């Protein structure tokens, strides 16, 4: 039973039209364990940011709420309950994702029109379909594809076909092909199949709880702390003896290891107490690493909700440097950054060779995280009220502390010349780059197709995420990030229990017929590079299509 809720209050029954009308009026409505929650007042308080909530408006958020929140947080959510719904809820497309909703007046008018149509016609007429929900999302997406959906991929060899096809049609064809591939590979999106997957997923979650896999292994963290301290001491000793390169290596490795524990704390995977784990995370991320824990939470929670969605997931929105989907070639609008991701001349130049620039760019990715952290804190993008509001001030203090001990104390005071300082800064910040590689490795090669609101939470996580196979003795290098599939299904499980949980998830996948993506580190990297190369080829074909159209003198809409 997901999301145990204890309440003695009786809530009025609400229809689908009631919920739709509220959302049309601007209310932020989510469904949790059959309860209708109006969460407008909570938006400025939510520690994970407002975007994560906005992506669940009109949807059954039961599983997302269950795995991302503590029991006490789930109980507190009942303060916002205004009603209950009966039966299995069929998701709307949230407004932030382009969903369109009817007001109460529009619903009433359509109901009257339907009644009149029934009176004037002897033919039997079903209920008026929702313009958002009954428009063919989910299982009917197969019919929308038509003949195009069953066509083979457009290759660079089919030159004559490309020249007859404009750029937008080419990209639409690619989208249809990717959707069809996923529909063929994964279980059907009909209500019965997806309900069965959801029920078995919730049973698996209960089994995980009963086996104690949420209990943190504090002895393992004692070993981790010993490793962190040893690296820091070794770095300072090396620097004091003039071994700046070696000192940078040790410091970079400490940062690499620290991020794993900060990630655990951000998901409340250590003490399972929001305040305590948040302080642990801030101490590690801000005070010791110079990165904002609040920025990471705001971004990462959205990533867990809309994994691998090109328009919504900030973890794959890396234009102009990377495009892992052809959809980035269309000046896509990011709902997270609230801006157009321009596929401009610079992006076109970089994307052509992104498979070759992939590793070099990732090697300096930490510098971008510094910028994003300060942007988050100075622009005050975090919660301004509630239990997490005070953390911004602790983070600012942490940033000052970090740049004092690292920037002034180590780089400026302990290293005598500018060249040595430059080498130390570059090496220390490049050594943690395998961390960035590990993060994108589990998603860049996976599906970015949108199968609509009927897809269940567990199926979407398994479709968009892969695990990396490695021997147990290398777990400390990967830091639990090699188990991204398990982590996305159950984010709060302590990372030292992920390997044990993997066996249960594999059994679940075999039972429900969902492919479990598991690759070795080398093969996983090859798949990512293959994906980047594919998009580069698609970009080249798109450019060729556009040139062909331009030669014919047809410029409208291209």
Coordinates of C-alpha atoms in Angstrom, one line a residue:
X1 CA 0.0 0.0 0.0
X2 CA 1.7 3.2 -1.2
X3 CA 1.7 6.4 0.9
X4 CA 0.1 5.3 4.1
X5 CA -2.3 8.1 5.1
X6 CA -3.9 8.4 8.5
X7 CA -6.8 10.9 8.7
X8 CA -10.2 10.9 10.3
X9 CA -11.6 13.6 8.1
X10 CA -14.2 12.7 5.5
X11 CA -13.5 14.4 2.1
X12 CA -16.1 15.1 -0.5
X13 CA -16.0 13.1 -3.7
X14 CA -14.7 15.0 -6.7
X15 CA -15.2 14.2 -10.4
X16 CA -12.7 14.5 -13.1
X17 CA -14.5 17.6 -14.4
X18 CA -14.2 19.2 -10.9
X19 CA -10.4 18.7 -10.9
X20 CA -10.1 19.9 -14.5
X21 CA -12.1 23.1 -13.7
X22 CA -9.9 23.9 -10.7
X23 CA -6.7 23.5 -12.8
X24 CA -8.2 25.7 -15.5
X25 CA -8.7 28.4 -12.8
X26 CA -5.0 28.3 -12.0
X27 CA -5.1 25.9 -9.0
X28 CA -2.2 23.5 -8.5
X29 CA -4.0 20.2 -8.0
X30 CA -2.3 16.8 -7.6
X31 CA -3.7 13.4 -6.7
X32 CA -2.0 11.4 -3.9
X33 CA -3.5 8.1 -2.7
X34 CA -6.9 9.0 -4.1
X35 CA -6.8 12.3 -2.3
X36 CA -7.1 15.6 -4.2
X37 CA -4.5 18.0 -2.9
X38 CA -4.6 21.8 -3.6
X39 CA -0.9 22.6 -3.1
X40 CA -0.8 26.3 -4.2
X41 CA 0.1 27.5 -0.6
X42 CA 3.0 25.0 -0.5
X43 CA 4.8 26.1 -3.7
X44 CA 7.0 28.8 -2.1
X45 CA 7.8 26.5 0.8
X46 CA 8.8 23.3 -1.0
X47 CA 12.4 22.5 -0.3
X48 CA 12.8 20.9 -3.7
X49 CA 11.5 23.9 -5.6
X50 CA 8.2 24.7 -7.3
X51 CA 9.1 23.1 -10.7
X52 CA 8.9 19.6 -9.3
X53 CA 5.4 20.2 -8.1
X54 CA 4.3 22.0 -11.3
X55 CA 5.2 18.9 -13.4
X56 CA 2.7 16.8 -11.3
X57 CA -0.3 19.1 -11.6
X58 CA -3.3 17.0 -12.8
X59 CA -1.4 13.8 -12.3
X60 CA -1.5 10.9 -9.9
X61 CA 1.7 11.7 -7.9
X62 CA 1.3 8.8 -5.5
X63 CA 4.5 6.9 -6.4
X64 CA 6.6 10.1 -6.8
X65 CA 5.5 11.4 -3.5
X66 CA 6.0 8.0 -1.8
X67 CA 9.6 7.4 -2.9
X68 CA 10.9 11.0 -2.7
X69 CA 9.4 12.0 0.7
X70 CA 9.6 10.9 4.3
X71 CA 6.6 9.5 6.1
X72 CA 6.1 12.7 8.1
X73 CA 6.2 14.8 5.0
X74 CA 3.5 12.6 3.4
X75 CA 1.3 12.9 6.4
X76 CA 1.7 16.7 6.4
X77 CA 0.5 16.8 2.8
X78 CA -3.0 16.0 4.0
X79 CA -3.3 19.6 5.2
X80 CA -3.9 20.4 1.6
X81 CA -6.5 17.7 0.8
X82 CA -9.8 19.1 -0.5
X83 CA -11.5 15.9 -1.7
X84 CA -11.2 12.3 -3.0
X85 CA -11.5 10.6 -6.3
X86 CA -12.8 7.1 -7.0
X87 CA -11.0 4.5 -9.1
X88 CA -7.8 4.7 -11.0
X89 CA -6.9 8.3 -12.0
X90 CA -6.1 9.0 -15.6
X91 CA -3.4 11.7 -15.8
X92 CA -3.8 15.1 -17.4
X93 CA -0.9 16.7 -19.2
X94 CA 0.3 19.4 -16.7
X95 CA -0.1 23.0 -17.8
X96 CA 3.7 23.5 -17.6
X97 CA 4.0 20.8 -20.2
X98 CA 1.4 22.3 -22.5
X99 CA -1.8 20.8 -21.1
X100 CA -5.1 22.6 -21.9
X101 CA -8.0 22.6 -19.5
X102 CA -11.6 23.5 -19.6
X103 CA -13.2 25.9 -17.2
X104 CA -16.4 25.0 -15.3
X105 CA -18.4 27.1 -17.8
X106 CA -16.8 25.4 -20.8
X107 CA -17.5 22.0 -19.3
X108 CA -21.1 22.9 -18.6
X109 CA -21.5 24.2 -22.2
X110 CA -20.1 21.0 -23.7
X111 CA -22.3 18.9 -21.4
X112 CA -25.3 20.8 -22.6
X113 CA -24.2 20.4 -26.2
X114 CA -23.8 16.7 -25.7
X115 CA -27.2 16.4 -24.1
X116 CA -28.8 18.2 -27.1
X117 CA -26.9 16.0 -29.5
X118 CA -28.2 12.9 -27.7
X119 CA -31.8 14.2 -27.9
X120 CA -31.4 15.1 -31.6
X121 CA -29.8 11.8 -32.7
X122 CA -30.9 8.2 -32.4
X123 CA -27.3 7.1 -32.5
X124 CA -25.7 6.3 -29.1
X125 CA -23.1 8.9 -28.0
X126 CA -20.5 8.3 -25.4
X127 CA -19.5 11.0 -22.9
X128 CA -17.8 14.1 -24.2
X129 CA -14.1 13.4 -24.4
X130 CA -11.6 15.5 -22.6
X131 CA -9.6 17.6 -25.2
X132 CA -6.5 16.7 -23.3
X133 CA -7.0 13.1 -22.2
X134 CA -9.0 11.3 -24.8
X135 CA -7.1 12.7 -27.7
X136 CA -5.2 9.6 -28.3
X137 CA -2.4 9.8 -25.7
X138 CA -0.9 6.5 -24.5
X139 CA -2.0 3.3 -26.3
X140 CA -3.5 5.3 -29.2
X141 CA -0.2 6.9 -30.0
X142 CA 0.4 3.9 -32.3
X143 CA -2.5 4.9 -34.5
X144 CA -1.2 8.4 -34.7
X145 CA 2.0 7.2 -36.2
X146 CA 0.4 5.7 -39.2
X147 CA 2.6 4.6 -42.1
X148 CA 5.4 6.9 -41.0
X149 CA 5.8 5.2 -37.7
X150 CA 6.5 1.9 -39.3
X151 CA 9.1 3.3 -41.7
X152 CA 12.7 2.6 -41.3
X153 CA 15.1 5.4 -40.1
X154 CA 16.0 8.1 -42.5
X155 CA 19.7 7.5 -43.3
X156 CA 22.3 9.8 -44.8
X157 CA 22.3 7.5 -47.9
X158 CA 18.7 8.2 -48.9
X159 CA 19.8 11.5 -50.4
X160 CA 17.0 11.9 -52.9
X161 CA 14.4 11.4 -50.1
X162 CA 16.1 14.0 -47.9
X163 CA 16.1 16.6 -50.6
X164 CA 12.4 16.2 -51.0
X165 CA 11.8 16.5 -47.3
X166 CA 11.8 19.8 -45.4
X167 CA 13.6 20.0 -42.0
X168 CA 10.5 19.9 -39.8
X169 CA 9.1 16.9 -41.6
X170 CA 12.4 15.1 -41.1
X171 CA 12.5 15.8 -37.4
X172 CA 8.8 14.8 -37.0
X173 CA 9.6 11.5 -38.8
X174 CA 12.5 10.8 -36.3
X175 CA 10.2 11.5 -33.4
X176 CA 7.6 9.0 -34.7
X177 CA 10.3 6.4 -35.2
X178 CA 11.6 6.8 -31.6
X179 CA 8.1 6.6 -30.2
X180 CA 7.4 3.4 -32.2
X181 CA 10.6 1.8 -31.0
X182 CA 9.7 2.3 -27.4
X183 CA 6.1 1.2 -28.0
X184 CA 7.4 -2.1 -29.5
X185 CA 10.1 -2.6 -26.8
X186 CA 8.1 -1.8 -23.6
X187 CA 4.7 -3.1 -22.3
X188 CA 1.5 -1.6 -23.7
X189 CA 0.2 1.6 -22.3
X190 CA -3.3 0.4 -21.8
X191 CA -4.8 1.0 -18.3
X192 CA -4.8 -2.6 -17.2
X193 CA -1.1 -3.2 -18.1
X194 CA 0.1 0.0 -16.5
X195 CA -2.0 -0.6 -13.4
X196 CA -0.5 -4.1 -13.0
X197 CA 3.0 -2.6 -13.3
X198 CA 2.2 0.0 -10.7
X199 CA 0.7 -2.5 -8.2
X200 CA 3.6 -4.8 -8.5
X201 CA 6.0 -1.9 -8.1
X202 CA 4.3 -0.9 -4.9
X203 CA 4.5 -4.5 -3.7
X204 CA 8.2 -4.4 -4.4
X205 CA 8.6 -1.2 -2.4
X206 CA 6.9 -2.8 0.6
X207 CA 9.2 -5.8 0.3
X208 CA 12.2 -3.5 0.2
X209 CA 11.0 -1.9 3.4
X210 CA 10.4 -5.2 5.1
X211 CA 13.9 -6.4 4.3
X212 CA 15.4 -3.3 6.0
X213 CA 17.0 -1.9 2.9
X214 CA 16.2 1.7 4.0
X215 CA 18.3 1.2 7.1
X216 CA 21.6 3.1 6.7
X217 CA 24.9 1.3 7.1
X218 CA 26.8 3.9 9.3
X219 CA 29.9 1.7 9.5
X220 CA 30.2 2.1 5.8
X221 CA 30.1 5.9 6.2
X222 CA 32.8 5.7 8.9
X223 CA 35.1 4.1 6.2
X224 CA 34.0 6.9 3.8
X225 CA 34.9 9.6 6.2
X226 CA 38.3 8.1 6.8
X227 CA 38.9 8.2 3.1
X228 CA 37.9 11.8 2.8
X229 CA 40.1 12.9 5.7
X230 CA 43.0 10.9 4.4
X231 CA 42.8 12.6 1.0
X232 CA 42.5 16.1 2.4
X233 CA 45.5 15.6 4.7
X234 CA 47.5 14.1 1.9
X235 CA 46.7 17.0 -0.3
X236 CA 47.8 19.6 2.3
X237 CA 51.0 17.7 3.0
X238 CA 51.9 17.5 -0.7
X239 CA 51.2 21.2 -1.2
X240 CA 53.3 22.2 1.9
X241 CA 56.2 20.2 0.4
X242 CA 55.8 21.8 -3.0
X243 CA 54.2 18.8 -4.7
X244 CA 51.4 20.9 -6.1
X245 CA 50.3 18.5 -8.9
X246 CA 50.1 15.6 -6.5
X247 CA 48.3 17.7 -3.9
X248 CA 45.7 18.7 -6.6
X249 CA 45.2 15.0 -7.4
X250 CA 44.4 14.2 -3.8
X251 CA 42.1 17.2 -3.3
X252 CA 40.2 16.4 -6.5
X253 CA 39.7 12.8 -5.5
X254 CA 38.3 14.0 -2.1
X255 CA 35.8 16.1 -3.9
X256 CA 34.9 13.2 -6.2
X257 CA 34.2 11.0 -3.2
X258 CA 32.4 13.7 -1.2
X259 CA 29.8 14.3 -3.8
X260 CA 28.5 10.7 -3.3
X261 CA 27.6 11.4 0.3
X262 CA 26.2 14.8 -0.5
X263 CA 23.9 13.0 -3.0
X264 CA 22.8 10.6 -0.3
X265 CA 22.1 13.5 2.1
X266 CA 20.1 15.4 -0.6
X267 CA 17.8 12.4 -0.9
X268 CA 17.6 12.0 2.9
X269 CA 19.3 8.6 2.6
X270 CA 21.6 8.9 5.6
X271 CA 19.5 9.8 8.7
X272 CA 16.1 10.1 6.8
X273 CA 15.6 13.4 8.7
X274 CA 15.2 16.3 6.4
X275 CA 16.9 18.9 8.6
X276 CA 19.8 16.7 9.7
X277 CA 20.6 15.4 6.2
X278 CA 20.3 18.9 4.7
X279 CA 22.9 20.2 7.1
X280 CA 25.2 17.3 6.3
X281 CA 24.7 17.9 2.6
X282 CA 25.4 21.6 3.0
X283 CA 28.5 21.0 5.0
X284 CA 29.9 18.6 2.4
X285 CA 28.7 20.5 -0.8
X286 CA 29.1 24.1 0.2
X287 CA 31.7 24.3 2.9
X288 CA 34.0 21.6 1.5
X289 CA 33.2 21.6 -2.2
X290 CA 32.0 25.0 -3.1
X291 CA 28.7 23.7 -4.7
X292 CA 25.2 24.7 -3.7
X293 CA 23.1 22.0 -2.1
X294 CA 20.0 24.0 -2.7
X295 CA 20.7 24.4 -6.4
X296 CA 21.3 20.7 -6.7
X297 CA 18.0 19.8 -5.0
X298 CA 16.0 22.1 -7.2
X299 CA 17.5 20.7 -10.3
X300 CA 17.8 17.1 -9.3
X301 CA 14.2 16.8 -8.1
X302 CA 12.9 17.9 -11.5
X303 CA 15.3 15.4 -13.1
X304 CA 13.7 12.6 -11.0
X305 CA 10.1 13.7 -12.0
X306 CA 10.6 14.2 -15.8
X307 CA 13.7 12.1 -16.5
X308 CA 15.2 12.5 -20.0
X309 CA 12.4 14.8 -21.2
X310 CA 14.2 17.3 -23.6
X311 CA 11.9 20.2 -22.7
X312 CA 11.9 19.7 -19.0
X313 CA 14.9 17.8 -17.6
X314 CA 17.8 20.1 -16.8
X315 CA 20.2 17.2 -16.5
X316 CA 20.1 16.7 -20.3
X317 CA 19.7 20.3 -21.4
X318 CA 23.3 21.1 -22.3
X319 CA 23.0 23.1 -25.5
X320 CA 25.1 24.5 -27.1
X321 CA 27.6 21.8 -26.1
X322 CA 25.6 18.6 -26.2
X323 CA 22.3 17.4 -27.9
X324 CA 21.2 13.9 -27.1
X325 CA 18.0 14.1 -29.0
X326 CA 17.1 15.5 -32.4
X327 CA 14.5 17.6 -30.6
X328 CA 17.2 19.9 -29.4
X329 CA 17.7 20.9 -33.0
X330 CA 14.4 22.8 -33.1
X331 CA 15.1 25.8 -30.7
X332 CA 13.3 23.9 -27.9
X333 CA 11.9 25.8 -24.9
X334 CA 13.2 24.7 -21.5
X335 CA 10.5 24.8 -18.8
X336 CA 13.2 24.5 -16.2
X337 CA 15.3 27.5 -17.3
X338 CA 12.2 29.3 -18.8
X339 CA 14.0 30.2 -22.0
X340 CA 14.6 29.0 -25.5
X341 CA 17.6 26.7 -26.0
X342 CA 18.9 28.3 -29.1
X343 CA 20.2 26.0 -31.8
X344 CA 22.3 28.8 -33.2
X345 CA 25.4 28.9 -35.3
X346 CA 27.7 28.1 -32.4
X347 CA 25.6 25.1 -31.3
X348 CA 25.5 23.8 -34.9
X349 CA 29.3 24.0 -35.0
X350 CA 29.8 22.2 -31.7
X351 CA 27.1 19.5 -32.2
X352 CA 28.8 18.4 -35.4
X353 CA 31.7 17.0 -33.4
X354 CA 30.1 16.4 -30.0
X355 CA 31.2 12.8 -29.8
X356 CA 34.8 14.0 -29.9
X357 CA 34.4 17.0 -27.5
X358 CA 32.3 14.9 -25.0
X359 CA 35.1 13.9 -22.7
X360 CA 37.1 17.2 -22.9
X361 CA 34.0 19.3 -22.0
X362 CA 33.0 17.0 -19.1
X363 CA 36.5 17.3 -17.7
X364 CA 35.9 21.0 -16.9
X365 CA 32.2 20.7 -16.1
X366 CA 32.8 21.5 -12.4
X367 CA 33.5 25.1 -13.2
X368 CA 30.0 25.4 -14.6
X369 CA 28.6 24.0 -11.3
X370 CA 30.3 26.9 -9.4
X371 CA 28.5 29.3 -11.7
X372 CA 25.1 27.6 -11.3
X373 CA 25.6 27.5 -7.5
X374 CA 26.2 31.2 -7.2
X375 CA 23.4 32.0 -9.7
X376 CA 21.0 30.0 -7.5
X377 CA 22.1 31.6 -4.2
X378 CA 22.4 35.3 -5.4
X379 CA 19.2 35.2 -7.4
X380 CA 17.4 33.6 -4.4
X381 CA 15.9 30.9 -6.5
X382 CA 15.2 28.6 -3.6
X383 CA 12.3 28.6 -1.1
X384 CA 11.7 32.0 0.5
X385 CA 9.6 30.6 3.3
X386 CA 9.2 27.4 5.3
X387 CA 11.5 24.8 6.7
X388 CA 14.2 25.2 4.0
X389 CA 14.3 29.1 3.8
X390 CA 17.1 29.5 6.4
X391 CA 19.4 27.1 4.5
X392 CA 20.2 29.8 2.0
X393 CA 22.1 31.8 4.6
X394 CA 24.0 28.7 5.8
X395 CA 24.9 28.0 2.1
X396 CA 26.2 31.5 1.7
X397 CA 28.3 31.1 4.8
X398 CA 29.5 27.8 3.3
X399 CA 30.5 29.5 0.1
X400 CA 32.5 32.1 1.9
X401 CA 34.2 29.5 4.0
X402 CA 35.1 27.4 0.9
X403 CA 36.6 30.2 -1.1
X404 CA 38.5 31.3 2.0
X405 CA 40.1 28.0 2.7
X406 CA 40.5 26.8 -0.9
X407 CA 40.9 30.0 -2.9
X408 CA 42.8 32.1 -0.4
X409 CA 44.3 29.7 2.1
X410 CA 45.5 27.0 -0.3
X411 CA 45.7 28.4 -3.8
X412 CA 46.9 31.9 -2.9
X413 CA 48.9 31.5 0.4
X414 CA 50.4 28.0 0.0
X415 CA 51.3 28.1 -3.7
X416 CA 54.0 30.7 -4.6
X417 CA 53.5 31.4 -8.3
X418 CA 50.6 32.0 -10.7
X419 CA 51.5 29.1 -13.1
X420 CA 51.5 26.6 -10.2
X421 CA 48.2 28.1 -9.0
X422 CA 46.7 27.7 -12.4
X423 CA 47.8 24.0 -12.7
X424 CA 46.6 23.3 -9.1
X425 CA 43.1 24.8 -9.8
X426 CA 42.7 23.1 -13.1
X427 CA 43.9 19.6 -12.0
X428 CA 42.0 19.7 -8.7
X429 CA 38.8 20.6 -10.6
X430 CA 39.3 18.1 -13.4
X431 CA 40.1 15.1 -11.3
X432 CA 36.4 14.8 -10.2
X433 CA 35.2 14.7 -13.8
X434 CA 34.5 10.9 -13.8
X435 CA 31.6 11.9 -11.5
X436 CA 30.1 13.9 -14.3
X437 CA 30.7 11.1 -16.7
X438 CA 29.0 8.7 -14.4
X439 CA 25.9 10.9 -14.0
X440 CA 25.3 11.4 -17.7
X441 CA 26.3 7.8 -18.6
X442 CA 23.1 6.4 -17.2
X443 CA 20.8 8.7 -19.2
X444 CA 22.4 10.0 -22.4
X445 CA 22.0 6.7 -24.3
X446 CA 18.5 6.0 -23.1
X447 CA 15.1 7.0 -24.5
X448 CA 14.0 10.7 -24.7
X449 CA 10.7 9.9 -26.3
X450 CA 7.4 11.0 -24.7
X451 CA 4.9 8.2 -24.5
X452 CA 2.2 10.4 -22.9
X453 CA 0.5 10.6 -19.5
X454 CA -0.7 7.0 -19.4
X455 CA 2.8 5.6 -18.8
X456 CA 3.4 4.5 -15.2
X457 CA 6.2 6.0 -13.0
X458 CA 8.2 2.7 -12.8
X459 CA 8.1 2.1 -16.5
X460 CA 9.2 5.6 -17.4
X461 CA 12.2 5.3 -14.9
X462 CA 13.2 2.0 -16.4
X463 CA 12.9 3.3 -20.0
X464 CA 15.0 6.4 -19.4
X465 CA 17.8 5.0 -17.1
X466 CA 20.5 2.4 -17.3
X467 CA 22.7 0.7 -14.7
X468 CA 26.4 0.1 -15.1
X469 CA 27.8 -3.3 -14.2
X470 CA 31.0 -3.3 -12.2
X471 CA 32.7 -5.6 -9.6
X472 CA 31.8 -4.9 -6.0
X473 CA 35.3 -3.8 -5.1
X474 CA 34.9 -0.8 -7.5
X475 CA 31.8 0.5 -5.8
X476 CA 33.7 3.2 -4.0
X477 CA 34.8 4.6 -7.4
X478 CA 31.2 4.8 -8.8
X479 CA 29.7 5.8 -5.4
X480 CA 26.3 4.2 -6.0
X481 CA 25.7 6.1 -9.3
X482 CA 26.2 2.9 -11.2
X483 CA 22.8 1.8 -9.8
X484 CA 20.9 4.7 -11.3
X485 CA 17.9 2.4 -12.3
X486 CA 17.5 1.3 -8.7
X487 CA 18.1 4.9 -7.4
X488 CA 15.4 6.4 -9.7
X489 CA 12.9 3.8 -8.6
X490 CA 13.7 4.2 -4.9
X491 CA 15.7 7.5 -4.4
X492 CA 15.9 7.4 -0.6
X493 CA 17.5 3.9 -0.3
X494 CA 21.0 4.3 1.2
X495 CA 23.6 3.7 -1.5
X496 CA 25.4 0.9 0.4
X497 CA 22.2 -1.1 0.0
X498 CA 21.7 -0.5 -3.7
X499 CA 23.6 -3.6 -4.8
X500 CA 21.3 -5.8 -2.7
X501 CA 18.2 -4.0 -4.0
X502 CA 19.3 -4.6 -7.6
X503 CA 18.4 -8.3 -7.4
X504 CA 14.8 -7.5 -6.3
X505 CA 14.5 -4.9 -9.1
X506 CA 15.7 -7.4 -11.7
X507 CA 13.1 -9.9 -10.5
X508 CA 10.4 -7.2 -10.8
X509 CA 11.5 -6.3 -14.4
X510 CA 11.3 -10.0 -15.4
X511 CA 7.9 -10.3 -13.9
X512 CA 6.3 -7.3 -15.6
X513 CA 8.2 -7.6 -18.9
X514 CA 10.1 -4.3 -18.8
X515 CA 13.7 -4.5 -20.2
X516 CA 16.3 -3.8 -17.5
X517 CA 19.2 -1.8 -19.1
X518 CA 22.5 -3.1 -17.6
X519 CA 25.8 -2.5 -19.4
X520 CA 29.5 -2.7 -18.6
X521 CA 31.3 0.6 -18.2
X522 CA 33.0 0.4 -21.6
X523 CA 29.8 -0.7 -23.5
X524 CA 27.8 2.0 -21.7
X525 CA 30.3 4.7 -22.9
X526 CA 30.1 3.3 -26.4
X527 CA 26.3 3.6 -26.4
X528 CA 26.6 7.2 -25.2
X529 CA 29.1 8.1 -27.9
X530 CA 26.9 6.3 -30.5
X531 CA 23.9 8.4 -29.4
X532 CA 25.9 11.6 -29.7
X533 CA 27.2 10.6 -33.2
X534 CA 23.6 9.7 -34.3
X535 CA 22.4 13.2 -33.3
X536 CA 25.4 14.8 -35.1
X537 CA 24.4 12.9 -38.3
X538 CA 20.8 13.9 -37.8
X539 CA 21.9 17.6 -37.5
X540 CA 23.9 17.2 -40.7
X541 CA 20.9 15.7 -42.6
X542 CA 18.6 18.5 -41.2
X543 CA 21.1 21.1 -42.5
X544 CA 21.1 19.4 -45.9
X545 CA 17.3 19.4 -46.0
X546 CA 17.2 23.1 -45.2
X547 CA 19.7 23.9 -47.9
X548 CA 17.7 22.0 -50.4
X549 CA 14.5 23.9 -49.5
X550 CA 16.5 27.2 -49.7
X551 CA 17.7 26.4 -53.2
X552 CA 14.1 25.9 -54.3
X553 CA 13.2 29.3 -52.9
X554 CA 10.8 28.0 -50.2
X555 CA 11.5 29.8 -47.0
X556 CA 8.2 29.9 -45.1
X557 CA 8.1 28.0 -41.8
X558 CA 11.7 26.7 -42.2

